[in-house]
Coordinates of C-alpha atoms in Angstrom, one line a residue:
X167 CA 1.0 11.3 14.3
X168 CA 3.9 9.3 15.6
X169 CA 7.1 11.3 15.2
X170 CA 9.8 13.5 17.2
X171 CA 8.4 16.9 17.8
X172 CA 11.2 19.4 18.9
X173 CA 11.7 23.3 20.0
X174 CA 14.3 25.7 19.6
X175 CA 16.6 25.4 22.8
X176 CA 19.7 26.8 20.9
X177 CA 20.1 29.3 23.7
X178 CA 21.0 26.6 26.1
X179 CA 24.4 26.8 24.8
X180 CA 24.9 30.7 25.2
X181 CA 25.8 31.1 28.9
X182 CA 25.7 35.1 28.8
X183 CA 22.1 35.5 27.5
X184 CA 20.3 35.4 30.6
X185 CA 22.9 38.6 31.8
X186 CA 22.2 40.5 28.9
X187 CA 19.8 43.6 29.3
X188 CA 16.4 43.4 27.3
X189 CA 17.8 45.1 23.9
X190 CA 20.6 42.6 23.5
X191 CA 19.0 39.2 24.9
X192 CA 17.8 37.1 21.9
X193 CA 16.1 34.0 22.4
X194 CA 15.9 31.8 19.5
X195 CA 12.2 30.6 18.7
X196 CA 12.2 29.7 14.8
X197 CA 13.5 25.7 15.1
X198 CA 10.1 24.3 15.9
X199 CA 8.1 21.2 14.4
X200 CA 8.2 17.6 14.0
X201 CA 10.2 14.8 12.5
X202 CA 7.9 12.3 10.8
X203 CA 10.5 9.5 11.3
X204 CA 10.1 8.8 7.2
X205 CA 12.0 9.7 4.1
X206 CA 11.1 13.2 2.7
X207 CA 9.7 11.5 -0.3
X208 CA 7.2 9.6 1.3
X209 CA 6.1 11.9 4.2
X210 CA 5.9 16.1 4.0
X211 CA 7.0 17.9 6.8
X212 CA 4.1 19.2 8.9
X213 CA 4.7 22.2 11.0
X214 CA 2.3 21.7 14.2
X215 CA 1.6 25.0 15.4
X216 CA -1.6 25.1 17.4
X217 CA -3.9 28.1 17.5
X218 CA -3.0 29.3 21.0
X219 CA 0.7 29.2 19.5
X220 CA -0.1 31.8 17.0
X221 CA -1.7 33.9 19.7
X222 CA 1.3 33.9 21.9
X223 CA 3.8 34.8 18.9
X224 CA 1.9 37.8 18.4
X225 CA 2.6 39.0 21.9
X226 CA 6.4 38.5 21.4
X227 CA 6.9 40.7 18.2
X228 CA 10.4 41.6 18.2
X229 CA 12.3 38.2 17.7
X230 CA 9.8 37.0 15.5
X231 CA 9.5 40.3 13.4
X232 CA 13.2 39.9 12.9
X233 CA 13.5 36.7 11.2
X234 CA 14.8 37.2 7.6
X235 CA 12.3 37.0 4.8
X236 CA 14.0 33.7 3.4
X237 CA 13.2 31.9 6.6
X238 CA 9.6 33.2 7.0
X239 CA 9.0 32.0 3.4
X240 CA 10.0 28.3 4.2
X241 CA 7.9 28.2 7.2
X242 CA 5.0 29.4 4.9
X243 CA 5.7 26.9 2.3
X244 CA 5.2 24.1 4.9
X245 CA 1.9 25.6 6.1
X246 CA -0.6 23.6 3.6
X247 CA -3.8 24.9 5.7
X248 CA -5.5 28.2 4.6
X249 CA -6.4 28.9 8.3
X250 CA -2.5 28.1 9.3
X251 CA -1.5 30.5 6.8
X252 CA -4.0 33.3 7.8
X253 CA -2.7 33.1 11.5
X254 CA 1.2 33.2 10.2
X255 CA -0.2 36.2 7.7
X256 CA -1.4 38.0 10.8
X257 CA 1.5 38.0 12.8
X258 CA 3.1 40.9 12.0
X259 CA 4.0 43.2 8.8
X260 CA 7.4 41.7 8.0
X261 CA 5.4 38.1 7.9
X262 CA 2.6 39.4 6.0
X263 CA 5.1 41.1 3.0
X264 CA 7.1 37.9 3.1
X265 CA 4.3 35.4 2.9
X266 CA 2.5 37.6 -0.1
X267 CA 5.5 36.4 -2.2
X268 CA 4.1 32.8 -1.7
X269 CA 1.4 31.0 -3.7
X270 CA -1.7 30.7 -2.1
X271 CA -2.2 27.5 0.1
X272 CA -3.4 24.5 -2.2
X273 CA -7.3 23.7 -2.6
X274 CA -8.9 23.1 0.9
X275 CA -9.4 19.4 1.8
X276 CA -12.3 17.9 3.7
X277 CA -12.2 18.2 7.7
X278 CA -13.1 15.6 9.8
X279 CA -15.7 16.3 12.7
X280 CA -15.4 14.1 15.9
X281 CA -18.4 14.3 18.5
X282 CA -16.6 15.2 21.4
X283 CA -18.4 15.3 25.0
X284 CA -18.7 19.4 24.6
X285 CA -19.4 19.2 21.2
X286 CA -18.0 18.8 17.9
X287 CA -14.0 19.1 17.2
X288 CA -13.0 20.0 13.5
X289 CA -9.7 18.0 12.5
X290 CA -7.8 19.5 9.5
X291 CA -5.5 17.1 7.6
X292 CA -3.2 19.4 6.1
X293 CA -2.4 20.8 9.9
X294 CA -1.3 17.3 10.8
X295 CA -4.8 16.3 11.6
X296 CA -4.9 18.8 14.7
X297 CA -8.2 20.7 15.5
X298 CA -9.3 24.0 14.3
X299 CA -11.8 26.2 16.2
X300 CA -15.4 26.2 14.6
X301 CA -18.6 28.0 15.9
X302 CA -21.6 26.2 15.5
X303 CA -25.5 27.6 16.7
X304 CA -26.1 25.9 20.0
X305 CA -28.8 23.7 18.9
X306 CA -26.7 22.3 16.4
X307 CA -23.8 21.1 18.9
X308 CA -25.4 17.7 19.6
X309 CA -27.1 16.9 16.3
X310 CA -26.7 13.5 14.8
X311 CA -24.7 14.0 11.3
X312 CA -25.5 12.1 8.5
X313 CA -23.4 13.5 5.7
X314 CA -22.1 16.6 4.0
X315 CA -22.1 18.5 0.6
X316 CA -19.6 20.7 -1.0
X317 CA -19.6 24.7 0.4
X318 CA -19.8 23.6 4.3
X319 CA -23.3 22.2 4.3
X320 CA -24.0 19.1 6.7
X321 CA -27.0 16.9 7.2
X322 CA -28.3 16.7 10.7
X323 CA -30.9 15.4 12.8
X324 CA -31.7 17.8 15.6
X325 CA -33.5 15.3 17.6
X326 CA -31.7 11.9 16.4
X327 CA -34.8 10.9 14.5
X328 CA -36.4 14.0 13.7
X329 CA -36.1 17.4 12.8
X330 CA -33.8 16.6 9.6
X331 CA -31.9 20.0 8.6
X332 CA -29.4 21.0 6.3
X333 CA -26.8 23.6 7.8
X334 CA -24.4 25.7 6.3
X335 CA -21.3 26.0 8.8
X336 CA -20.0 29.2 7.4
X337 CA -23.4 31.2 6.9
X338 CA -25.3 29.1 9.6
X339 CA -28.0 29.2 6.9
X340 CA -30.7 26.4 7.7
X341 CA -32.8 24.5 5.3
X342 CA -35.5 21.9 6.7
X343 CA -35.7 18.4 5.2
X344 CA -38.7 16.2 5.0
X345 CA -39.4 14.3 8.1
X346 CA -42.5 12.1 6.9
X347 CA -43.6 10.1 4.0
X348 CA -46.7 10.9 2.8
X349 CA -49.1 8.0 1.0
X350 CA -52.5 8.9 -0.3
X351 CA -55.1 6.7 0.7
X352 CA -56.4 4.3 -2.3
X353 CA -60.1 4.0 -0.8
X354 CA -60.7 7.6 0.5
X355 CA -59.6 10.4 -2.1
X356 CA -57.9 13.1 -0.4
X357 CA -56.9 11.4 2.8
X358 CA -53.3 10.8 3.5
X359 CA -51.3 8.8 5.7
X360 CA -48.5 10.2 7.2
X361 CA -45.5 7.7 8.6
X362 CA -42.1 9.1 10.3
X363 CA -38.8 8.7 8.7
X364 CA -35.4 8.9 9.7
X365 CA -32.6 10.0 7.1
X366 CA -29.5 7.5 7.0
X367 CA -27.5 9.2 4.0
X368 CA -28.1 11.9 1.9
X369 CA -26.6 14.1 -1.2
X370 CA -27.8 16.7 -3.5
X371 CA -27.7 17.1 -7.4
X372 CA -26.4 20.9 -6.8
X373 CA -26.1 23.6 -4.5
X374 CA -29.2 23.4 -2.0
X375 CA -30.0 27.3 -3.1
X376 CA -29.8 26.4 -6.8
X377 CA -33.3 26.1 -8.4
X378 CA -34.0 22.8 -9.3
X379 CA -31.7 21.3 -6.8
X380 CA -33.0 17.5 -5.9
X381 CA -32.0 15.7 -2.8
X382 CA -31.6 11.4 -2.7
X383 CA -31.6 9.6 0.7
X384 CA -31.6 6.2 2.0
X385 CA -33.9 6.3 4.9
X386 CA -35.5 4.3 7.6
X387 CA -39.1 3.8 8.9
X388 CA -39.9 4.4 12.6
X389 CA -42.5 2.1 12.6
X390 CA -40.6 -0.9 11.2
X391 CA -36.8 0.1 11.8
X392 CA -35.5 -3.6 10.8
X393 CA -37.0 -3.5 7.7
X394 CA -34.9 -3.1 4.6
X395 CA -34.2 0.7 4.0
X396 CA -36.0 2.5 1.0
X397 CA -34.6 4.9 -1.3
X398 CA -36.4 8.6 -1.7
X399 CA -36.0 11.8 -3.0
X400 CA -37.3 15.4 -2.4
X401 CA -36.9 18.6 -3.8
X402 CA -35.6 21.7 -1.3
X403 CA -38.8 23.0 0.7
X404 CA -41.1 19.8 0.4
X405 CA -42.5 19.0 3.9
X406 CA -42.8 15.3 3.3
X407 CA -41.7 12.7 0.7
X408 CA -44.4 11.7 -1.3
X409 CA -42.8 8.0 -2.4
X410 CA -39.9 5.9 -1.6
X411 CA -38.7 3.1 -3.3
X412 CA -37.7 -0.5 -1.5
X413 CA -34.1 -1.2 -1.8
X414 CA -35.3 -4.9 -1.4
X415 CA -38.2 -7.1 -0.4
X416 CA -37.9 -8.4 3.1
X417 CA -37.5 -12.0 2.2
X418 CA -34.9 -10.7 -0.6
X419 CA -31.0 -11.5 -0.8
X420 CA -29.1 -8.8 1.5
X421 CA -26.9 -8.3 -1.3
X422 CA -29.7 -5.9 -2.8
X423 CA -29.4 -3.5 0.3
X424 CA -28.2 -0.1 -0.9
X425 CA -25.3 0.8 1.1
X426 CA -23.8 4.4 -0.5
X427 CA -25.2 7.0 -2.8
X428 CA -23.4 9.5 -5.3
X429 CA -24.5 12.2 -7.8
X430 CA -22.9 12.0 -11.2
X431 CA -23.1 15.1 -13.2
X432 CA -22.2 13.2 -16.6
X433 CA -25.1 13.7 -19.3
X434 CA -28.1 14.7 -17.8
X435 CA -27.1 13.6 -14.3
X436 CA -28.0 10.7 -12.3
X437 CA -28.0 9.6 -8.6
X438 CA -26.3 6.3 -8.4
X439 CA -26.9 3.7 -5.4
X440 CA -24.5 1.2 -4.7
X441 CA -25.5 -2.1 -3.4
X442 CA -23.8 -4.6 -1.2
X443 CA -23.9 -7.0 -4.0
X444 CA -21.7 -4.4 -6.0
X445 CA -24.3 -3.4 -8.3
X446 CA -25.6 -0.1 -9.2
X447 CA -29.2 1.2 -9.1
X448 CA -29.3 4.4 -11.6
X449 CA -32.2 7.0 -11.4
X450 CA -31.9 9.6 -14.1
X451 CA -32.6 13.2 -14.1
X452 CA -35.4 14.6 -14.6
X453 CA -36.3 12.7 -10.9
X454 CA -39.5 14.7 -10.7
X455 CA -42.1 13.8 -11.4
X456 CA -41.5 10.3 -9.9
X457 CA -43.9 8.5 -12.0
X458 CA -41.9 9.7 -15.3
X459 CA -38.2 8.8 -13.4
X460 CA -36.2 6.6 -15.6
X461 CA -34.4 3.7 -13.6
X462 CA -32.4 0.9 -14.5
X463 CA -29.8 -1.3 -12.4
X464 CA -25.9 -1.6 -13.6
X465 CA -25.2 -5.4 -13.2
X466 CA -21.4 -6.1 -12.5
X467 CA -19.7 -9.3 -12.9
X468 CA -18.7 -10.7 -9.9
X469 CA -15.2 -10.4 -8.6
X470 CA -13.1 -13.0 -8.7
X471 CA -10.4 -14.5 -6.2
X472 CA -7.9 -12.4 -7.5
X473 CA -8.7 -9.2 -6.2
X474 CA -6.5 -10.0 -2.9
X475 CA -9.1 -9.6 -0.2
X476 CA -6.8 -12.1 1.4
X477 CA -10.0 -13.5 3.0
X478 CA -10.6 -10.3 5.1
X479 CA -14.0 -9.5 5.7
X480 CA -15.6 -6.6 3.5
X481 CA -17.1 -3.9 6.1
X482 CA -18.0 -1.3 3.7
X483 CA -18.1 0.0 -0.1
X484 CA -18.1 3.6 -1.3
X485 CA -18.5 5.2 -4.8
X486 CA -16.4 8.2 -5.6
X487 CA -15.6 9.9 -9.0
X488 CA -11.9 10.6 -9.9
X489 CA -10.6 11.9 -13.0
X490 CA -13.8 11.3 -15.0
X491 CA -14.1 7.5 -13.7
X492 CA -16.1 5.8 -11.3
X493 CA -14.3 4.0 -8.7
X494 CA -15.5 2.0 -6.1
X495 CA -13.6 1.7 -2.7
X496 CA -13.7 -1.6 -0.9
X497 CA -13.2 -1.2 2.9
X498 CA -11.7 -4.4 4.2
X499 CA -11.6 -5.8 8.3
X500 CA -9.3 -7.4 10.2
X501 CA -9.2 -11.4 10.4
X502 CA -8.7 -11.5 14.3
X503 CA -11.1 -10.0 16.6
X504 CA -10.1 -7.4 19.3
X505 CA -8.6 -4.9 16.9
X506 CA -10.0 -1.9 15.4
X507 CA -11.9 -3.0 12.5
X508 CA -10.6 -1.2 9.5
X509 CA -7.0 -3.0 8.2
X510 CA -6.8 -2.1 4.5
X511 CA -8.7 -0.9 1.4
X512 CA -8.9 -2.3 -2.0
X513 CA -10.0 0.7 -5.1
X514 CA -11.7 -0.6 -8.3
X515 CA -12.6 1.4 -11.4
X516 CA -15.7 0.8 -13.4
X517 CA -15.0 -0.6 -16.9
X518 CA -17.7 -1.4 -19.4
X519 CA -17.6 -4.0 -22.4
X520 CA -20.6 -3.8 -24.9
X521 CA -23.1 -4.7 -22.3
X522 CA -20.9 -6.1 -19.5
X523 CA -19.7 -3.7 -16.6
X524 CA -16.7 -4.8 -14.5
X525 CA -14.9 -3.9 -11.7
X526 CA -11.0 -3.5 -12.2
X527 CA -8.9 -3.1 -9.4
X528 CA -6.4 -0.4 -9.6
X529 CA -2.5 -1.3 -9.0
X530 CA -2.2 1.8 -7.0
X531 CA -3.6 5.2 -6.1
X532 CA -1.8 7.1 -8.3
X533 CA -1.4 10.3 -6.3
X534 CA -5.0 10.3 -5.6
X535 CA -6.1 11.3 -2.1
X536 CA -9.8 10.0 -1.6
X537 CA -11.9 10.7 1.1
X538 CA -14.7 8.5 1.8
X539 CA -18.1 8.7 3.5
X540 CA -21.5 7.9 2.7
X541 CA -23.1 10.4 -0.2
X542 CA -20.0 12.5 0.3
X543 CA -17.1 10.5 -1.0
X544 CA -14.6 12.9 -2.8
X545 CA -11.0 12.7 -4.7
X546 CA -8.4 15.2 -4.7
X547 CA -4.9 14.9 -6.1
X548 CA -1.7 15.1 -4.2
X549 CA -0.1 16.8 -7.0
X550 CA -2.2 20.2 -6.4
X551 CA 0.0 21.0 -3.5
X552 CA 0.0 18.0 -1.2
X553 CA 3.3 15.8 -1.8
X554 CA 3.4 12.4 -0.1
X555 CA -0.3 12.6 1.1
X556 CA -1.8 10.3 -1.2
X557 CA -4.2 7.6 0.4
X558 CA -7.5 6.9 1.6
X559 CA -8.9 8.8 4.2
X560 CA -11.8 7.3 6.1
X561 CA -13.7 7.7 9.1
X562 CA -16.1 5.6 11.6
X563 CA -19.5 5.0 10.0
X564 CA -20.3 1.5 11.9
X565 CA -23.4 3.0 13.2
X566 CA -24.9 2.9 9.5
X567 CA -25.4 -0.8 10.0
X568 CA -27.3 -0.2 13.2
X569 CA -31.0 0.7 12.6
X570 CA -32.0 0.8 15.9
X571 CA -29.3 3.0 17.3
X572 CA -31.4 6.5 16.3
X573 CA -34.3 5.2 18.7
X574 CA -32.4 4.4 21.7
X575 CA -32.2 7.2 24.5
X576 CA -29.0 8.9 25.2
X577 CA -27.7 6.8 28.1
X578 CA -27.8 3.5 25.7
X579 CA -26.9 5.1 22.3
X580 CA -23.4 4.5 21.1
X581 CA -22.0 5.7 17.7
X582 CA -18.5 4.4 17.3
X583 CA -15.8 6.9 16.7
X584 CA -12.5 5.5 16.8
X585 CA -11.8 3.8 13.4
X586 CA -10.8 6.8 11.6
X587 CA -7.5 7.2 9.9
X588 CA -5.7 6.9 6.3
X589 CA -4.9 4.0 4.4
X590 CA -1.3 4.9 2.8
X591 CA -2.0 2.4 -0.2
X592 CA 1.1 0.5 0.5
X593 CA 1.8 -3.1 1.4
X594 CA 1.8 -4.5 4.9
X595 CA 2.6 -4.0 8.1
X596 CA 2.0 -0.3 7.6
X597 CA -1.1 -0.2 5.7
X598 CA -3.2 2.1 8.1
X599 CA -2.3 5.1 9.7
X600 CA -4.4 6.5 12.8
X601 CA -3.6 9.9 12.1
X602 CA -6.3 11.3 14.3
X603 CA -6.7 11.6 18.0
X604 CA -8.1 8.4 20.0
X605 CA -12.0 9.1 20.3
X606 CA -14.5 7.0 22.4
X607 CA -18.1 6.5 21.4
X608 CA -20.6 9.5 21.1
X609 CA -24.1 9.3 22.4
X610 CA -25.3 11.8 19.6
X611 CA -23.2 11.5 16.5
X612 CA -21.0 9.4 14.3
X613 CA -18.3 11.1 12.7
X614 CA -18.6 13.0 9.4
X615 CA -16.4 14.8 6.6
X616 CA -16.7 18.7 6.2
X617 CA -16.7 19.4 2.4
X618 CA -14.8 22.9 1.5

C-alpha cells in the first residue's frame, strides 16, 4: 500500500475564502486520492475512500452535488468495488444520475478475512485492500475458518475441532457438517464405533442447496492427530462420515500426503487431491455409493532443475483451474531465516502426452489474477475490468501443517496471519507486495478468502 496519499487543499491559495458568506464560500473537495509511485500501465489508480468518508460527505451536499457530471463519472470509473460504487451512487441525485451512464463495476473478487481481536475483518482488493463492514452472527465471530465456496459460503468450526458448519455470509443460512466418522463393527452386526474428526480443508461439487451436492474434505482424527490425514466425502445432511481414505500409511513417504483439493466439472465431474509429490488423486463422480466410486492416481514426471526454484524451499502447492486448463501454483519461501516466509511463486500447467503427465512452467501470468487457498483457489481475468492487477493473491495458511493447533487452549493457540499479499509475477526485487495490513497471530482462526 505504499504511495502518496493526498487531499484537496487548493483553498490554501484563496485568501478571501474565509471572509465570504456561506452562499459564496467554496472549499474544493474533489482532488483526493493516492499516487502509487508506479507508471500507469503497471499500477491502476485506487481511490481510497473509507466508508466513514462517504457518510461524512453525505452531510456536505452542496459542494459535492455541484460537481460536473464528467468529474463524477471519472471518479466512478476508478471505483472498481461494487460497495464503493454503491456508496457513491447514494451520495445525491446528481451523482446517481451521472453514475448511471457508466458500465456496472467489474465482476467481484474474493475478499480476505483477517481474524482480528474483536472479530473478523473483510478486506477488499479492488478498494485498495481496505476493510468493508460485514455482519456475522455472534456465535460465528470467533470460529475457525477452513475454507470457502462460491456465493459467500464459508466453512467453519465453531468449537475449533468440533461443531463444523457451512455458513452463508449473506443470508446467514447455516448447514451442519459431519463431526464424526462412524465405523461398523466387524464382530457384532449393528454395532458402530464413532471417532471425532476435525476438518482441515473442504470443497463442494456444487452449491450446497443443490440436490445431489457432495462435499470432499481433508480431515484429521482427534485420537491420533499426528497420524497422516485422511480424505473423506459426505452428502449434505450427513451426520457422520461413513468411510475415510488414508492419504498414506504411517511409514510411507511424506510425498503421498495430500495438500490441496479441487472439484473439476469437466466430464461427469471429479474431485482432485494434490499430493506433496505433485501427483493428483482423482475421485470421479458419482462418489456415492462409496464402494462403487472410481478412483485413480495421475502420476507426473518429476520437475527438473530448469524450473527456476533457485534453491528456495517449497512452502505449499495449490490446484486451480484457469481458461479450461489445470494449473499448479507453487509457493516458495526465503532461503534466509527471520523474514516473512513467502518470497515468490511459480505457476505450472498440466500437459499430458499419451500416458504421461507433465507440469510445464508458464513464462508469465498472461493477465491472470489467481487467488490461492486450500479448496478455494480461483482464477480471474485482469482484462475483465482490473487493468494492471494481475498476480497471485495469497493468504497465510501455515497452520495447515500444524495438526495440533486445533486441540490447544486459547492461550497457547497461534494461527499465523502475517504472510498475506500479492505476487506480481515480476522479477526480483519487487516480487511480493504486502498489500494487506500487518496482522499478528490469531488464537481462533487463520485467514480465509470469501468467494463471490
